[in-house]
Tab-separated table of C-alpha atoms in Angstrom:
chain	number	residue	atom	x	y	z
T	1	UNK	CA	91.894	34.799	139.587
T	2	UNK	CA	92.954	38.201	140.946
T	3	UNK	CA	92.094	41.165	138.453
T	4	UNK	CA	94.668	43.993	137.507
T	5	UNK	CA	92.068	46.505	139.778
T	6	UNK	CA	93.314	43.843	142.271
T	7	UNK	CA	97.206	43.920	142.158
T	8	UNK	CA	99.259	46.366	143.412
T	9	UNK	CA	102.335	46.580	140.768
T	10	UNK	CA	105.664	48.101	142.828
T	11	UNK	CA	108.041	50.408	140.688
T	12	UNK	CA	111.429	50.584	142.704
T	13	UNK	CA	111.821	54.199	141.388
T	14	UNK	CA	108.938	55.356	141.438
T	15	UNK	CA	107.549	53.280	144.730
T	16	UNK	CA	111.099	53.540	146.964
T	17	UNK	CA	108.928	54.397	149.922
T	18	UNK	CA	106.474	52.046	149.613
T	19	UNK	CA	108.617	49.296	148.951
T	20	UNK	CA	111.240	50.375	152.269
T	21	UNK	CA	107.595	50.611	154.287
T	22	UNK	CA	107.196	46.813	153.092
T	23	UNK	CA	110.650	45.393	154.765
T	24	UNK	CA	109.916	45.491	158.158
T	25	UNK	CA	108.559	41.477	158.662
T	26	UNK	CA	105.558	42.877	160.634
T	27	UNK	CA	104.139	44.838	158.220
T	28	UNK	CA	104.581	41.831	155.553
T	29	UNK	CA	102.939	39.736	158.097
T	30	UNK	CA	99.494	42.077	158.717
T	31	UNK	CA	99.073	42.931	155.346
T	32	UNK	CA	98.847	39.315	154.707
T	33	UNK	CA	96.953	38.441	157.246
T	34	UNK	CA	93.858	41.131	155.895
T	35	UNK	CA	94.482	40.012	152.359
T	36	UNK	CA	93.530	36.191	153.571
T	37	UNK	CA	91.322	36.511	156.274
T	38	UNK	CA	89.734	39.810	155.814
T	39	UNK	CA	89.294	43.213	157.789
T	40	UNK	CA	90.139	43.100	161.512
T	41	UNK	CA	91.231	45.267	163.943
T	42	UNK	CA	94.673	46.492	165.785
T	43	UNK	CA	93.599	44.619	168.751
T	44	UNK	CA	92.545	41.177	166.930
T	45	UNK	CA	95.772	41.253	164.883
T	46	UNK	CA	97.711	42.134	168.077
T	47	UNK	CA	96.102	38.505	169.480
T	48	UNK	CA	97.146	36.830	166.454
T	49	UNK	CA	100.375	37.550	166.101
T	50	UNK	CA	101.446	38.128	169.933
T	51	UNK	CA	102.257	41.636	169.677
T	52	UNK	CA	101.129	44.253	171.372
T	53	UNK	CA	97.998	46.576	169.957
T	54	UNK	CA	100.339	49.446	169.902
T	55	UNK	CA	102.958	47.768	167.694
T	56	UNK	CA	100.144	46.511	165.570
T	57	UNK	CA	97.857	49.741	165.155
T	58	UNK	CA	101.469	51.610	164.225
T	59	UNK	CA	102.604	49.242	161.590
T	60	UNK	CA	98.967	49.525	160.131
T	61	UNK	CA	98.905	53.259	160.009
T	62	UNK	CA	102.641	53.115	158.349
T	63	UNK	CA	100.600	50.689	155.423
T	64	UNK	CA	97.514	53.271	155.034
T	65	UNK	CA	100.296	55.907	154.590
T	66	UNK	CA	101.587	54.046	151.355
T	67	UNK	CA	98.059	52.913	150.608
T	68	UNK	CA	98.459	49.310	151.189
T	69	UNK	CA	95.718	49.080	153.656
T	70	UNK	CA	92.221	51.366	154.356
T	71	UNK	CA	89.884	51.638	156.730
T	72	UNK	CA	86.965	49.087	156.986
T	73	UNK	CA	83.513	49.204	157.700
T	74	UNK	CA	83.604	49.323	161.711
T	75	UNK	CA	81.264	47.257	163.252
T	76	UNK	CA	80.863	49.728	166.071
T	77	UNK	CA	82.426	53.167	167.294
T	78	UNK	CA	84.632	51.672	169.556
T	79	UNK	CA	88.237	50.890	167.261
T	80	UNK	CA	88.834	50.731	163.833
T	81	UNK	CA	88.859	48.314	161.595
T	82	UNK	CA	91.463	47.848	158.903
T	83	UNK	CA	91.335	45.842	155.698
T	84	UNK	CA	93.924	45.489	152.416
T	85	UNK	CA	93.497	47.649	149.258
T	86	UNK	CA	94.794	45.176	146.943
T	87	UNK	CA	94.797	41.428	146.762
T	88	UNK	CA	98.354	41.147	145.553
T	89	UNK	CA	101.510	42.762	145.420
T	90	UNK	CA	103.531	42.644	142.151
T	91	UNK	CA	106.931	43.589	140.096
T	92	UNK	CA	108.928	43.214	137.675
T	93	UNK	CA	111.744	41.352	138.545
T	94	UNK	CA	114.351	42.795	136.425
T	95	UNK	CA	113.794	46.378	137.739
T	96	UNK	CA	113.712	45.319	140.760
T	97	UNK	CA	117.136	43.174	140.230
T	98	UNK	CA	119.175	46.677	139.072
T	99	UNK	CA	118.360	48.460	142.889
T	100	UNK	CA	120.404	47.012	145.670
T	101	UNK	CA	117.063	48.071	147.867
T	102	UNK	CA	114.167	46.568	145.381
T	103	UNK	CA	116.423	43.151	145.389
T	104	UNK	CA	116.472	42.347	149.206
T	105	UNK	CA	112.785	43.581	149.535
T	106	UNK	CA	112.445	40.881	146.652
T	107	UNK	CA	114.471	38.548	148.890
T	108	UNK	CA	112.549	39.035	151.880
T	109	UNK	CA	109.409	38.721	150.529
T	110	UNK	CA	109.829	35.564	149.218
T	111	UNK	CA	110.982	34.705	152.740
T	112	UNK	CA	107.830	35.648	153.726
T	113	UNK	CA	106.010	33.810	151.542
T	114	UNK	CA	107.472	30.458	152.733
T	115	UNK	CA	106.880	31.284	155.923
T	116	UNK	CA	103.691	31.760	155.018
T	117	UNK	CA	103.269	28.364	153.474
T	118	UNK	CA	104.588	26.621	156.697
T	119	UNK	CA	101.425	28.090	158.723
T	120	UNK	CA	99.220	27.836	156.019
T	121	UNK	CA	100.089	23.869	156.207
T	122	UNK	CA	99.843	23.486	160.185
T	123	UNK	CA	96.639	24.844	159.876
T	124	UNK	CA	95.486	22.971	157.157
T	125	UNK	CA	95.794	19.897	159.262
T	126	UNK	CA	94.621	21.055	162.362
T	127	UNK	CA	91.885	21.952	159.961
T	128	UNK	CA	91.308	18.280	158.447
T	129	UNK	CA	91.958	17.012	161.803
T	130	UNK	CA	89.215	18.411	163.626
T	131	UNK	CA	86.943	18.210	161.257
T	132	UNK	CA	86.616	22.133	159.498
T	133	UNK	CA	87.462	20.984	156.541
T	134	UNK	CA	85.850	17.450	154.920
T	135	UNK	CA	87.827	14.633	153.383
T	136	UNK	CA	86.998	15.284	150.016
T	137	UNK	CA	89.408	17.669	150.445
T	138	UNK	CA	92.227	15.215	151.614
T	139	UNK	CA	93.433	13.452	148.055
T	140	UNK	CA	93.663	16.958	146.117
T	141	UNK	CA	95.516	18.720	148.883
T	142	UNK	CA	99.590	18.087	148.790
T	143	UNK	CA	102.915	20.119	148.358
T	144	UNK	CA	105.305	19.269	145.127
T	145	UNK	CA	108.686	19.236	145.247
T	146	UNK	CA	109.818	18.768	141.961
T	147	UNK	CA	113.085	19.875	139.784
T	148	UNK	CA	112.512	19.691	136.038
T	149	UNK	CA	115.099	20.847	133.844
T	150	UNK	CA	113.932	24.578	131.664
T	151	UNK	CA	114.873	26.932	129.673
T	152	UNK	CA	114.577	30.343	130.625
T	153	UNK	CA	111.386	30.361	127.883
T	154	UNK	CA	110.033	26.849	129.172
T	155	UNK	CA	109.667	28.531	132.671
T	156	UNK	CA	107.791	31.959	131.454
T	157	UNK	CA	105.698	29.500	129.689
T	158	UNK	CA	104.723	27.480	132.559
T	159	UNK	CA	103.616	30.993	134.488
T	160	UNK	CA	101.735	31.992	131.674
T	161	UNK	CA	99.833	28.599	131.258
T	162	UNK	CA	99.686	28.175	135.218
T	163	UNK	CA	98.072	32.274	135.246
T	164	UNK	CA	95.813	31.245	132.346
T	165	UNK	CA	94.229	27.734	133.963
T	166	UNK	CA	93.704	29.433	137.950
T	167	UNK	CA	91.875	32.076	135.992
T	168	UNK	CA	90.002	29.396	134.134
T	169	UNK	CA	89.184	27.221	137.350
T	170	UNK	CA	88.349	30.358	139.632
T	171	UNK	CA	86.027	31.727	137.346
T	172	UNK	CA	84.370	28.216	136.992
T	173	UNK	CA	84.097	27.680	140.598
T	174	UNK	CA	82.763	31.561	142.069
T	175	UNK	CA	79.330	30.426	142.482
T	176	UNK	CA	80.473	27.361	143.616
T	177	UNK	CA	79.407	26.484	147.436
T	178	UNK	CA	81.685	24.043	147.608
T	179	UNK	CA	84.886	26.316	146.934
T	180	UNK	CA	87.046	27.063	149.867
T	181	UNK	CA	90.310	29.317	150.085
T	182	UNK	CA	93.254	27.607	148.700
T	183	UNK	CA	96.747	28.854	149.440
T	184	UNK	CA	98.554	27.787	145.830
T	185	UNK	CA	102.175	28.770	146.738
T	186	UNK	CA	104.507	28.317	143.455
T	187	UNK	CA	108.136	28.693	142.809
T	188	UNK	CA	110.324	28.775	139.927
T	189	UNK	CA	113.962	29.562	140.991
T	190	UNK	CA	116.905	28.021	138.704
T	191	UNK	CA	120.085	26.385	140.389
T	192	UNK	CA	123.172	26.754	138.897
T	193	UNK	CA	125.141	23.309	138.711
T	194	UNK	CA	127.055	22.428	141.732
T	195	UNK	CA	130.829	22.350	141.931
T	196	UNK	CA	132.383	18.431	141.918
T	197	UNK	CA	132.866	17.332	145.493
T	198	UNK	CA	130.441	20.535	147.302
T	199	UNK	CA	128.157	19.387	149.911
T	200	UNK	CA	124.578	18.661	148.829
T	201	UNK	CA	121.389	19.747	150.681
T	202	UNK	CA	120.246	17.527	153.773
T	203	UNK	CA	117.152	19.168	154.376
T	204	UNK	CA	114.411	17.985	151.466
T	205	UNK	CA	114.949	15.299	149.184
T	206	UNK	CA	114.743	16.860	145.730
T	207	UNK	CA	112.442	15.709	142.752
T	208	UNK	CA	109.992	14.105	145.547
T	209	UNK	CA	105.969	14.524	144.800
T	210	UNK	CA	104.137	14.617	148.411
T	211	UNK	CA	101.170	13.428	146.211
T	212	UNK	CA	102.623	10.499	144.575
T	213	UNK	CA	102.792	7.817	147.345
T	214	UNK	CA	101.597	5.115	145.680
């Protein structure tokens, strides 16, 4: 479970900079690309994500200016070596509902997150595929798609039990050699009803379990 020394908590007043520094899809990109895989340099991130190192070593200094990234330990003298400050980024979303500028980083982060979760799942099964990762590690794995109905209470709930049990199980399993990086992507977003007669969604079935094929 990631600590409060660990989080970075945004204040759209406070943190307007910051939080502008964070829209550009790049940066979002690198910063979560040291927070999961570690410290690397300009150069290894500009392989990664087909950039060039220039692009890469400029939207890295633009993240040490609003102190979301530091330098590492460099292996030699040769380039520097960049890693994140914090583990997560945080907010609260009703400030950062009142500022037209807070709400669309909001939006775009969350963007960001699921495009996260599509890599994070094409290399989980290259990953199973060749063999990095055992089978044990095939049943527990899956992605839920499910749509129960809350109230607004229900759902804070459900965070606070969901915060309360990863902090359980991660504390449990530390020592563990057996523990490997998980990416545990959740959502809670409410839908208000549809109008009679509009057009539903084509893309996902909704209320499907990618676990439960029995």
């Amino acid at each position: 479970m990631v600590s409060e020394e660990q989080k970075r908590v945004l204040d759209p007043e406070q943190d307007a900079a910051a939080l502008k520094a964070l829209t550009h899809p790049l940066r979002i990109r690198l910063l979560g690309m040291l927070r999961q895989d570690g410290p690397a340099t300009a150069s290894e991130l500009a392989v990664r994500t087909g950039e060039s190192s220039a692009s890469t070593s400029y939207h890295l200094r633009v993240l040490a200016k609003y102190a979301f990234v530091t330098e590492a330990e460099h292996r030699d003298g040769r380039e520097r070596r960049w890693q994140a400050v914090h583990s997560v980024t945080s907010w609260n979303n009703k400030a950062m509902e009142a500022i037209p500028g807070s709400r669309a980083y909001v939006s775009l982060s969350r963007r960001a997150q699921i495009e996260h979760l599509e890599a994070s799942l094409a290399r989980h099964e290259a990953d199973i595929a060749d063999g990095r990762l055992g089978q044990e590690w095939v049943e527990p794995s899956g992605i839920n798609d499910l749509m129960p109905l809350l109230t607004p209470e229900s759902l804070t709930e459900l965070w606070e039990v969901l915060d309360w049990k990863l902090e359980e199980l991660t504390t449990r399993d530390a020592q563990d050699p057996r523990a490997a990086q998980v990416v545990l992507l959740t959502a809670g977003l409410p839908l208000a009803p549809r109008n009679p007669g509009a057009e539903a969604p084509t893309s996902v079935p909704a209320g499907t379990d990618a676990e439960d094929v029995s």
